[in-house]
GROMACS .gro file of C-alpha atoms in nm:
model
  193
    1MET     CA    1  -1.598  -0.383   5.353
    2PRO     CA    2  -1.473  -0.566   5.039
    3LYS     CA    3  -1.242  -0.378   4.806
    4GLN     CA    4  -1.423  -0.230   4.503
    5ARG     CA    5  -1.274  -0.309   4.163
    6ASP     CA    6  -1.252  -0.038   3.902
    7VAL     CA    7  -1.366  -0.255   3.612
    8GLN     CA    8  -1.319   0.018   3.352
    9ALA     CA    9  -0.963   0.093   3.470
   10GLN     CA   10  -0.878  -0.279   3.464
   11ARG     CA   11  -1.021  -0.315   3.114
   12GLU     CA   12  -0.815  -0.018   2.991
   13LEU     CA   13  -0.503  -0.158   3.156
   14LEU     CA   14  -0.557  -0.495   2.991
   15SER     CA   15  -0.648  -0.337   2.657
   16ASN     CA   16  -0.324  -0.140   2.655
   17ALA     CA   17  -0.128  -0.450   2.750
   18VAL     CA   18  -0.287  -0.658   2.472
   19TRP     CA   19  -0.213  -0.382   2.224
   20GLN     CA   20   0.150  -0.339   2.333
   21VAL     CA   21   0.228  -0.710   2.332
   22LEU     CA   22   0.080  -0.764   1.986
   23ALA     CA   23   0.248  -0.450   1.846
   24GLU     CA   24   0.590  -0.526   1.993
   25ASP     CA   25   0.606  -0.905   2.001
   26GLY     CA   26   0.371  -0.996   1.719
   27LEU     CA   27   0.132  -1.286   1.704
   28PRO     CA   28   0.374  -1.546   1.848
   29GLY     CA   29   0.433  -1.329   2.155
   30LEU     CA   30   0.065  -1.271   2.231
   31THR     CA   31  -0.003  -1.497   2.527
   32LEU     CA   32  -0.211  -1.459   2.840
   33ARG     CA   33   0.110  -1.462   3.043
   34ALA     CA   34   0.272  -1.189   2.831
   35VAL     CA   35  -0.036  -0.968   2.867
   36ALA     CA   36  -0.041  -1.025   3.243
   37GLU     CA   37   0.327  -0.936   3.271
   38ARG     CA   38   0.279  -0.620   3.064
   39ALA     CA   39  -0.025  -0.520   3.270
   40GLY     CA   40   0.145  -0.604   3.598
   41CYS     CA   41  -0.134  -0.838   3.706
   42THR     CA   42  -0.208  -1.207   3.737
   43THR     CA   43  -0.295  -1.434   3.447
   44GLY     CA   44  -0.620  -1.500   3.635
   45LEU     CA   45  -0.725  -1.138   3.590
   46VAL     CA   46  -0.640  -1.154   3.221
   47MET     CA   47  -0.833  -1.481   3.183
   48HIS     CA   48  -1.134  -1.321   3.351
   49ALA     CA   49  -1.151  -1.065   3.067
   50PHE     CA   50  -0.999  -1.274   2.787
   51PRO     CA   51  -1.034  -1.650   2.837
   52ALA     CA   52  -0.820  -1.740   2.535
   53LYS     CA   53  -0.574  -1.601   2.282
   54LYS     CA   54  -0.855  -1.564   2.030
   55ALA     CA   55  -1.035  -1.325   2.265
   56LEU     CA   56  -0.715  -1.121   2.292
   57LEU     CA   57  -0.694  -1.099   1.913
   58LEU     CA   58  -1.058  -1.005   1.871
   59HIS     CA   59  -1.018  -0.733   2.131
   60ALA     CA   60  -0.707  -0.596   1.961
   61ARG     CA   61  -0.890  -0.586   1.628
   62ASP     CA   62  -1.189  -0.411   1.782
   63LEU     CA   63  -0.960  -0.150   1.937
   64LEU     CA   64  -0.789  -0.097   1.604
   65TYR     CA   65  -1.121  -0.056   1.424
   66ALA     CA   66  -1.250   0.191   1.684
   67ARG     CA   67  -0.933   0.402   1.673
   68THR     CA   68  -0.913   0.419   1.296
   69ALA     CA   69  -1.285   0.483   1.252
   70LEU     CA   70  -1.271   0.779   1.492
   71ARG     CA   71  -0.978   0.930   1.303
   72ALA     CA   72  -1.146   0.874   0.967
   73ASP     CA   73  -1.468   1.035   1.092
   74ALA     CA   74  -1.270   1.336   1.214
   75ALA     CA   75  -1.076   1.362   0.887
   76GLU     CA   76  -1.397   1.357   0.685
   77ALA     CA   77  -1.561   1.617   0.908
   78ALA     CA   78  -1.260   1.849   0.880
   79SER     CA   79  -1.241   1.829   0.500
   80LEU     CA   80  -1.378   2.098   0.273
   81ASP     CA   81  -1.494   1.860   0.000
   82ALA     CA   82  -1.522   1.494  -0.097
   83PHE     CA   83  -1.180   1.482  -0.262
   84GLY     CA   84  -1.014   1.630   0.045
   85ALA     CA   85  -1.198   1.380   0.266
   86LEU     CA   86  -1.093   1.089   0.042
   87GLU     CA   87  -0.732   1.203   0.041
   88ALA     CA   88  -0.732   1.251   0.419
   89VAL     CA   89  -0.896   0.918   0.502
   90LEU     CA   90  -0.670   0.720   0.268
   91GLY     CA   91  -0.368   0.912   0.395
   92LEU     CA   92  -0.451   0.809   0.751
   93ALA     CA   93  -0.443   0.445   0.641
   94LEU     CA   94  -0.077   0.477   0.549
   95ASP     CA   95   0.165   0.363   0.816
   96LEU     CA   96   0.469   0.586   0.838
   97PRO     CA   97   0.349   0.937   0.757
   98HIS     CA   98   0.122   0.939   1.062
   99GLY     CA   99   0.324   0.731   1.305
  100HIS     CA  100   0.075   0.446   1.322
  101HIS     CA  101   0.344   0.181   1.310
  102GLU     CA  102   0.205   0.000   1.614
  103GLU     CA  103  -0.137  -0.012   1.453
  104SER     CA  104   0.011  -0.157   1.137
  105ARG     CA  105   0.182  -0.431   1.335
  106VAL     CA  106  -0.138  -0.512   1.523
  107TRP     CA  107  -0.332  -0.525   1.195
  108VAL     CA  108  -0.074  -0.756   1.034
  109GLY     CA  109  -0.075  -0.984   1.339
  110PHE     CA  110  -0.451  -1.005   1.339
  111LEU     CA  111  -0.464  -1.066   0.964
  112ALA     CA  112  -0.208  -1.347   0.991
  113ALA     CA  113  -0.417  -1.516   1.260
  114ALA     CA  114  -0.736  -1.463   1.059
  115LEU     CA  115  -0.602  -1.675   0.773
  116ALA     CA  116  -0.647  -1.986   0.987
  117ASP     CA  117  -0.957  -1.891   1.188
  118GLU     CA  118  -1.298  -1.823   1.034
  119ASP     CA  119  -1.424  -1.614   1.329
  120LEU     CA  120  -1.122  -1.385   1.306
  121ALA     CA  121  -1.153  -1.374   0.928
  122GLU     CA  122  -1.517  -1.270   0.956
  123ARG     CA  123  -1.425  -0.989   1.197
  124HIS     CA  124  -1.164  -0.875   0.945
  125ARG     CA  125  -1.414  -0.886   0.657
  126VAL     CA  126  -1.670  -0.679   0.848
  127ALA     CA  127  -1.415  -0.406   0.924
  128ASN     CA  128  -1.271  -0.419   0.572
  129HIS     CA  129  -1.616  -0.391   0.413
  130SER     CA  130  -1.688  -0.089   0.632
  131PHE     CA  131  -1.366   0.078   0.510
  132LEU     CA  132  -1.447  -0.013   0.148
  133ALA     CA  133  -1.795   0.135   0.185
  134ARG     CA  134  -1.651   0.460   0.322
  135ILE     CA  135  -1.399   0.488   0.040
  136ARG     CA  136  -1.658   0.399  -0.226
  137ARG     CA  137  -1.895   0.664  -0.091
  138LEU     CA  138  -1.618   0.924  -0.109
  139VAL     CA  139  -1.507   0.817  -0.458
  140ALA     CA  140  -1.869   0.833  -0.575
  141ALA     CA  141  -1.901   1.183  -0.430
  142CYS     CA  142  -1.591   1.285  -0.627
  143ARG     CA  143  -1.705   1.116  -0.948
  144PRO     CA  144  -2.085   1.076  -0.947
  145GLU     CA  145  -2.083   1.013  -1.324
  146TRP     CA  146  -1.876   0.696  -1.295
  147THR     CA  147  -2.035   0.353  -1.344
  148ASP     CA  148  -2.063   0.108  -1.057
  149ASP     CA  149  -1.788  -0.105  -1.209
  150ARG     CA  150  -1.549   0.187  -1.229
  151LEU     CA  151  -1.634   0.295  -0.874
  152GLU     CA  152  -1.569  -0.057  -0.746
  153LEU     CA  153  -1.239  -0.091  -0.933
  154THR     CA  154  -1.115   0.249  -0.818
  155THR     CA  155  -1.225   0.188  -0.459
  156LYS     CA  156  -1.057  -0.150  -0.432
  157SER     CA  157  -0.745  -0.026  -0.609
  158LEU     CA  158  -0.708   0.263  -0.365
  159VAL     CA  159  -0.775   0.046  -0.060
  160GLY     CA  160  -0.538  -0.222  -0.191
  161LEU     CA  161  -0.269   0.040  -0.240
  162VAL     CA  162  -0.286   0.189   0.110
  163GLU     CA  163  -0.336  -0.144   0.284
  164GLY     CA  164  -0.049  -0.299   0.088
  165LEU     CA  165   0.184  -0.010   0.162
  166ASN     CA  166   0.080  -0.029   0.524
  167VAL     CA  167   0.164  -0.399   0.554
  168LEU     CA  168   0.493  -0.370   0.364
  169ALA     CA  169   0.603  -0.065   0.564
  170ALA     CA  170   0.524  -0.245   0.890
  171ALA     CA  171   0.777  -0.514   0.802
  172ASP     CA  172   1.031  -0.301   0.611
  173PRO     CA  173   0.997   0.072   0.686
  174ALA     CA  174   1.327   0.159   0.519
  175ALA     CA  175   1.203   0.028   0.183
  176TYR     CA  176   0.869   0.211   0.212
  177PRO     CA  177   0.947   0.550   0.364
  178ALA     CA  178   0.675   0.805   0.432
  179ARG     CA  179   0.763   1.007   0.121
  180LEU     CA  180   0.720   0.705  -0.107
  181GLN     CA  181   0.386   0.616   0.052
  182GLN     CA  182   0.254   0.969   0.014
  183GLU     CA  183   0.373   0.998  -0.347
  184ALA     CA  184   0.216   0.664  -0.440
  185LEU     CA  185  -0.116   0.774  -0.295
  186ALA     CA  186  -0.098   1.114  -0.468
  187LYS     CA  187  -0.033   0.942  -0.801
  188ALA     CA  188  -0.328   0.708  -0.752
  189LEU     CA  189  -0.556   0.997  -0.657
  190ALA     CA  190  -0.455   1.202  -0.962
  191GLU     CA  191  -0.713   1.008  -1.168
  192LEU     CA  192  -0.989   1.154  -0.951
  193ALA     CA  193  -0.866   1.512  -0.932
   0.00000   0.00000   0.00000
């Protein structure tokens, strides 16, 4: 009888390997061979799931989106009001306070690759627009009297702040410690309180 493959277990093994390589070695280190070595399998098995580096990157981005969306959904559900939900969701987007340093590195690696590849850039835009829509909805719930222009400016300012801090902290955590990130977000949110 032929040996049965556990496709789900293999996919999880490869997903973890893709994630670890991109988080630890960055975009230049993300190769089919590096993923195979990390997963303890052959490059043939990796190529069966991910035929090219682009597929590895898309998978890493999809994993990142799924992980962060689940946490944001949970943070919103656990909040008592719109302001608390906004504060919690934006706080989760910061790198150091929550120990999401690996995620920040994966996001930066993907974003760097997306600058030169329209398919990757489109995947980034879709995820970014989803995050913007969530934050805008929460800002609007906090300040229903605000105009569309003010909602858009506030939304994009808040997202730009947390995403920028996230990227900068990924590369230089000593210059952007958790305390600084949290204080910067609190100051930006003071306008809504």
